[in-house]
Amino acid sequence: MTDQSDIFAPLRRHAGRPPRWKRAPEARPRQILEAAFRIFGTRGLHTATLEEVAREAGISKGTIYLYFPSKADLFSAMLRARVHDLMPALQPSGRVPHGVRAQRQLALLARRLHRFFRTPAFLNVYRAVIGEAAAFPEAAQSLYREGVLPANRRLAEFLRVGMDAGEFRQVDPLIAARAFVGMLQIFAISQGLLGGQRVYPMPESRILNTVTDLFFHGLLAPGQRASRTRGTP
Amino acid sequence: MTDQSDIFAPLRRHAGRPPRWKRAPEARPRQILEAAFRIFGTRGLHTATLEEVAREAGISKGTIYLYFPSKADLFSAMLRARVHDLMPALQPSGRVPHGVRAQRQLALLARRLHRFFRTPAFLNVYRAVIGEAAAFPEAAQSLYREGVLPANRRLAEFLRVGMDAGEFRQVDPLIAARAFVGMLQIFAISQGLLGGQRVYPMPESRILNTVTDLFFHGLLAPGQRASRTRGTP
Amino acid sequence: MTDQSDIFAPLRRHAGRPPRWKRAPEARPRQILEAAFRIFGTRGLHTATLEEVAREAGISKGTIYLYFPSKADLFSAMLRARVHDLMPALQPSGRVPHGVRAQRQLALLARRLHRFFRTPAFLNVYRAVIGEAAAFPEAAQSLYREGVLPANRRLAEFLRVGMDAGEFRQVDPLIAARAFVGMLQIFAISQGLLGGQRVYPMPESRILNTVTDLFFHGLLAPGQRASRTRGTP
Amino acid sequence: MTDQSDIFAPLRRHAGRPPRWKRAPEARPRQILEAAFRIFGTRGLHTATLEEVAREAGISKGTIYLYFPSKADLFSAMLRARVHDLMPALQPSGRVPHGVRAQRQLALLARRLHRFFRTPAFLNVYRAVIGEAAAFPEAAQSLYREGVLPANRRLAEFLRVGMDAGEFRQVDPLIAARAFVGMLQIFAISQGLLGGQRVYPMPESRILNTVTDLFFHGLLAPGQRASRTRGTP
DNA sequence: TATGAATGAGGTTTCATTCAT
DNA sequence: GATGAATGAAACCTCATTCAT
C-alpha cells in the first residue's frame, strides 16, 4: 500500500471505535467533521440528525454547537474539509510522467481516477454536493474552485506536455482533461449511484480499456498513429 | 366589450362569486406532478413543503393526498414522469444516419445532447435523482433502466452502424456511447450545477468542438485518418 | 328462535350485503344509523370515519349530511336508536311471572339478562356510551332515562309482586333490581370488555347459579327459608 | 420582608428573569402522567391534545416525547400508573376480620368500595379503560389482571373466612366477591357517569343499606338466620 | 468545556365538512 | 336526492437550537 492510497486514512481512523477521548478539545472540530461526513454522506443533509452525528462522534449534541454555529454550517464545513482531503487523489501521481509510453500513462491514470470515483468517499461527497448544490451554492462553487479546477489543471498540464512533445494533437487541454474525467466519472456514477451495477454490470477492465483507447486515439497526433495497438475488440 | 363577447356568457355564470375550486379530476395528477417538479426541482425533496407544491398547483394541500399517498410517493412519481418526458430528447434523430459525414453527425448529436443536459429540466432531475438516490433506490434504478439504458442503446446503435460500415474502429459500442455522453454531461453539470459557469466560463462552441473532435478521432478507423484536419479550430 | 331473541334482527339485516338500494330515501336514516352502529360500535366515535360509515351503508360520504347535521349528531342519534332497539331485551318476559317458583323465575331472568349483556350489541353500546359520556352527557342521560330507568322499573315491579305476596322481604325494589342487574353486568363487562375471558375464564353456569342463589336468598322472606336448596358448592 | 428571609437569597438568583424551564428529569414522568390523567380522564384519549397535557404539566409539547414515545404510549402508561395507584383502595382493611359481626364488616366494606367507585379518580379510569378497551386491549387486560383480579381475591378471601367459620354458606367466593362489587359499582356508574344523579338521585345510605342487607342475607348460613332483623331500615 | 433537558416552530397527514355537478 | 372532489383546520411528531448546570 503506497502513500498515495492512504488519503482515506482519516476516514478509517475510527473503524474500531476507540474509547471516546474525554479531553481533546483541539481534536474536536476534526472529530466532528469526520462523524458528520460519515452520517451526512450516508443519510443526506436533511435525513441525518445532529443527534446521530453527535453519537457517531462520541460526544453530545450540544457540543457540536461549541464548534459550529448551525447544522448548515457543519454541513458545508464538512464538504470543504472533504474536498480538501480528496484533492490528492486527483493529482496525476505527483510528477509528470516522461519516457514511459503515453498510452500506458493514460491507462494508469484512468484506473486511478476510476477507482477513486467508485470510492464511497467520493460518491458520497458527489451526492452531497450535487444534491445540495442549490441550497449551498457557495459550497458547490468552492468545491469547483478548489477541487475540480486544480485537479483539472494538473491533468491538463500532463496532456500539454504530450502535446508539446508532439505526441498529442493540439486541443484545448483543459477541456480535454475534463472530458477524460467525464468519461470515467459517468460510469462510476451511473453504476455506483444510480444502481446500474445491479441492473447492468460492466467489468471495470472493459470500461478502462475502451475509455483509454478512445481517448488516447482521440488525442494522438497523426504521425504517431502507426505505433498504436488495436482497440478493445 | 362588444355583443360578440356574449357568446361566452354561459362561462361567466358565476362571475360575481367564482367557485372556490374547479372539478378536474382527470387533469389533477399531471397538474400536481408538474407543480411538484417545479418545486422539488428547485428546492429539493426535503426543503420543499407540500404547501408550496399545492400553492404552485393552485390547489389545496389536502387535494394532493387524493392522488398521491405520501410526499415520498409524489416525489418518486414525479421522477418517473419526468424521466419518461425527458426520454425523447435523448433519441438521436430517430433514424440512424448513413452516408453523411460521420463527424458532422456526431457534432450535431453532441450539440443536441449538451444543450439538453444544460436544460434546467434535466439538471433539476439529475440533482433530484442523485441527491435522493440513497433514499429512493428504486427511483434511481428506474431512471437508469428506463432512461439511461435505452438512450444509451440508441446511441450505441448509431455508433455500431459506423463500425459496421468500416468508418469506426471496433470498440464496445455501449461503453463508447456512454463515454461520449459522459464527456458532455460533465461540462453541463460542473458548469450548470456546481456554479462553474460563474467561476470559469467556457464557450459552448469550444466544448463541443473539442469533445466532438476527440471522440471522432478516438473512434476513427486507421484508413479514414488521412481525411482529417487538426484539432479545435 | 322466539320473537324475543329477534330484537337484534335489525343488526343482522345486512349480513349478506344486499345489492345497494339505489332509490330508498325513506329508508336512508335507518340504513345510516345501522351502519353507524356497526362502525362506531367496533371502532369508536373518534377512530371511525364517516367514510367508513358511508361505505358500510353503501352510500357516499356527502349523503350522510343530507340526514344528519354532523358526525356528533349521527353518533348520538345512533345511540338513541340503539337504546330504543335494545329496550325490549330488558323487559322481564313481558308479563309478570306468577305461580312458578320465584327462584326459577329469577334464574330464567338472570340468564336472559346475562346473555344479553354479553351480546356484542350491548357491549358496544355500553362502551360507546361510557366512553363518550363526558362528551355526550345528553346521550348518556337519555340512555339512563329511557333505557336504564324503565327497564329497572319493570324488574322492580317483578320483585314487588314477590314482596307483596310475602315471598320476598320488603326492600327498596328499585335498588334491589339495579343491584341484581349490577351483579350480572359486572361479569359481562369484565369478562367481555376487559378481556377477562382470556385471562380468567368463568363458566356461565357457575356465574348464573351463584348470582341467582345469592340474590334469591338475599331477598327471601324468613318464613320461606326452609324450602330453598343449597347454593353452588 | 425581614432580614431573615435573606437566607433564601441564593434561591432568588434569577428572580428578575426566571429560567424558562427547570431541570427535573426524575420528576418528569410522574408529573406528565398526572397531567395526562387529568386531561385524558376528563376529555378522553382522542379529544385531548398533547398540547393540553403539556400545558397542564407546565412543560412544553416536545418534552413529553422525551419520556413517552407516543400519545398512545402515554395513554396506556397513564392507565397502568393509575391502576397501580388505585389498588390500595380496594384492599379490605388489610387484615381479615374475625369475631366482629360480619354484617357490620360488610357494611363498612360496602361503604369504602362505593365511595371509592364514586370518586372521579375511579370513574375517569373506568371511562378511559372501557372507552378504549378495543384500541388498547393490553391496557384493559392489565387492568383486569393487576387491578380487578387481585382486589377480587382479597375480597374473596374475606368471604371465605366467613364461610369456613360457618357464618356464610358455601358459594364460589370469587364469584360472590365480584357480584358484591358489581352491586355497588352499577350505582356508582349509572349515577356518576350516566348522569343518573341528576335524573333520579338516590341517597347513598339507602343504596348501601339495601345492598349490604341483600348480600349479607344472600350469604348467610341457615342457622345464623334468626339473629337478623328485616330489610332496609 | 461539555452536557442533555427543554423548547417550539414547522411539517406531514387526516378527515369532517362543503358544494358544484 | 346523491355524489365525491376539494378544502383547510388541527393534531401528532421531529429535531435544530438554547441554556442551566
CSV table of C-alpha atoms in Angstrom, one decimal, chain A residues 42 46-47 126-127 129-131 133-134 140-141 143-145 148-149 153 169-172 174-176 178-179 181-183 185-187 189-191 193-196 198-200 202 206-207 210-211 213-215 217-222 225 228 230-233, chain B residues 42 46-47 126-127 129-131 133-134 137 140-141 143-145 148-149 153 169-172 174-176 178-179 181-183 185-187 189-191 193-196 198-200 202 206-207 210-211 213-215 217-222 225 229-232:
chain,number,residue,atom,x,y,z
A,42,THR,CA,-24.8,8.1,4.0
A,46,HIS,CA,-31.8,16.5,5.8
A,47,THR,CA,-32.4,13.0,6.8
A,126,TYR,CA,-20.6,13.9,-5.0
A,127,ARG,CA,-24.1,13.0,-3.9
A,129,VAL,CA,-22.6,18.3,-3.3
A,130,ILE,CA,-25.0,17.7,-6.2
A,131,GLY,CA,-28.0,17.1,-4.0
A,133,ALA,CA,-25.9,22.4,-4.8
A,134,ALA,CA,-29.0,24.7,-4.9
A,140,ALA,CA,-20.6,23.9,-4.7
A,141,GLN,CA,-18.6,26.7,-6.1
A,143,LEU,CA,-15.7,22.5,-4.5
A,144,TYR,CA,-15.5,23.6,-8.1
A,145,ARG,CA,-12.8,26.2,-7.5
A,148,VAL,CA,-12.4,20.4,-9.8
A,149,LEU,CA,-10.4,23.2,-11.3
A,153,ARG,CA,-5.2,21.9,-14.3
A,169,ARG,CA,-2.5,16.8,-31.2
A,170,GLN,CA,-3.1,20.4,-30.1
A,171,VAL,CA,-6.5,20.6,-28.4
A,172,ASP,CA,-7.7,22.7,-25.6
A,174,LEU,CA,-8.4,21.9,-20.0
A,175,ILE,CA,-11.4,20.8,-22.0
A,176,ALA,CA,-9.7,17.5,-23.0
A,178,ARG,CA,-12.3,17.4,-18.1
A,179,ALA,CA,-13.7,15.3,-21.0
A,181,VAL,CA,-12.6,12.7,-16.4
A,182,GLY,CA,-16.2,12.9,-17.6
A,183,MET,CA,-15.8,9.6,-19.5
A,185,GLN,CA,-17.0,9.6,-13.9
A,186,ILE,CA,-20.2,8.8,-15.8
A,187,PHE,CA,-19.5,5.1,-15.3
A,189,ILE,CA,-21.9,7.5,-11.0
A,190,SER,CA,-24.4,5.6,-13.1
A,191,GLN,CA,-23.1,2.3,-11.9
A,193,LEU,CA,-25.1,5.9,-7.5
A,194,LEU,CA,-27.9,5.0,-9.9
A,195,GLY,CA,-27.7,1.3,-9.1
A,196,GLY,CA,-26.5,0.5,-12.6
A,198,ARG,CA,-27.2,-4.3,-10.2
A,199,VAL,CA,-29.1,-3.6,-13.4
A,200,TYR,CA,-26.4,-3.9,-16.0
A,202,MET,CA,-19.9,-3.8,-16.5
A,206,ARG,CA,-13.6,-3.3,-20.3
A,207,ILE,CA,-14.6,0.2,-19.3
A,210,THR,CA,-12.3,1.2,-24.0
A,211,VAL,CA,-12.1,4.7,-22.5
A,213,ASP,CA,-8.2,3.6,-26.1
A,214,LEU,CA,-10.8,6.1,-27.3
A,215,PHE,CA,-9.2,9.0,-25.5
A,217,HIS,CA,-6.5,7.7,-30.1
A,218,GLY,CA,-8.6,10.8,-30.0
A,219,LEU,CA,-5.6,12.7,-28.8
A,220,LEU,CA,-2.9,11.0,-30.9
A,221,ALA,CA,-1.0,13.1,-33.4
A,222,PRO,CA,-1.4,11.9,-37.0
A,225,ARG,CA,-0.7,6.7,-35.4
A,228,ARG,CA,-0.7,2.1,-31.7
A,230,ARG,CA,-5.8,-2.2,-31.6
A,231,GLY,CA,-8.7,-1.0,-29.5
A,232,THR,CA,-10.9,-3.3,-27.4
A,233,PRO,CA,-12.4,-5.9,-29.7
B,42,THR,CA,-35.7,23.9,-7.3
B,46,HIS,CA,-36.9,17.9,2.0
B,47,THR,CA,-36.8,21.7,1.8
B,126,TYR,CA,-30.3,15.0,-12.2
B,127,ARG,CA,-29.9,16.8,-9.0
B,129,VAL,CA,-32.1,11.8,-8.6
B,130,ILE,CA,-28.5,11.9,-7.4
B,131,GLY,CA,-29.4,13.7,-4.2
B,133,ALA,CA,-30.6,8.1,-4.8
B,134,ALA,CA,-29.9,6.6,-1.4
B,137,PRO,CA,-33.0,3.5,-4.8
B,140,ALA,CA,-32.7,5.8,-9.3
B,141,GLN,CA,-32.7,2.3,-10.8
B,143,LEU,CA,-34.2,6.2,-14.1
B,144,TYR,CA,-31.2,4.0,-15.0
B,145,ARG,CA,-33.3,1.3,-16.6
B,148,VAL,CA,-30.0,5.9,-19.2
B,149,LEU,CA,-30.0,2.4,-20.7
B,153,ARG,CA,-28.7,1.8,-26.7
B,169,ARG,CA,-12.9,1.1,-35.2
B,170,GLN,CA,-14.5,-1.8,-33.4
B,171,VAL,CA,-14.9,-0.9,-29.8
B,172,ASP,CA,-17.6,-1.7,-27.3
B,174,LEU,CA,-22.3,0.7,-25.3
B,175,ILE,CA,-19.3,1.8,-23.4
B,176,ALA,CA,-18.2,4.2,-26.1
B,178,ARG,CA,-21.8,6.3,-22.5
B,179,ALA,CA,-18.3,7.7,-22.5
B,181,VAL,CA,-22.4,11.2,-23.0
B,182,GLY,CA,-20.1,11.5,-20.0
B,183,MET,CA,-17.8,13.9,-21.9
B,185,GLN,CA,-22.5,15.7,-19.2
B,186,ILE,CA,-19.6,16.6,-17.1
B,187,PHE,CA,-19.5,20.1,-18.6
B,189,ILE,CA,-23.0,19.5,-14.6
B,190,SER,CA,-19.9,21.2,-13.4
B,191,GLN,CA,-20.8,24.4,-15.2
B,193,LEU,CA,-24.8,22.7,-11.1
B,194,LEU,CA,-21.5,23.4,-9.4
B,195,GLY,CA,-21.6,27.0,-10.5
B,196,GLY,CA,-18.6,26.6,-12.8
B,198,ARG,CA,-19.6,31.8,-12.9
B,199,VAL,CA,-16.2,30.7,-11.8
B,200,TYR,CA,-14.7,29.7,-15.1
B,202,MET,CA,-16.4,28.1,-21.1
B,206,ARG,CA,-15.2,25.3,-27.8
B,207,ILE,CA,-16.5,22.5,-25.6
B,210,THR,CA,-13.1,19.7,-28.7
B,211,VAL,CA,-15.3,16.9,-27.5
B,213,ASP,CA,-13.1,16.1,-32.3
B,214,LEU,CA,-11.6,14.0,-29.6
B,215,PHE,CA,-14.3,11.4,-29.8
B,217,HIS,CA,-10.7,10.7,-33.8
B,218,GLY,CA,-10.8,8.3,-31.0
B,219,LEU,CA,-13.2,6.3,-32.9
B,220,LEU,CA,-11.9,6.7,-36.4
B,221,ALA,CA,-10.7,3.7,-38.3
B,222,PRO,CA,-7.0,3.9,-39.3
B,225,ARG,CA,-7.4,9.1,-40.9
B,229,THR,CA,-7.9,18.2,-40.2
B,230,ARG,CA,-6.3,19.2,-36.9
B,231,GLY,CA,-7.8,19.7,-33.5
B,232,THR,CA,-10.0,22.6,-32.3
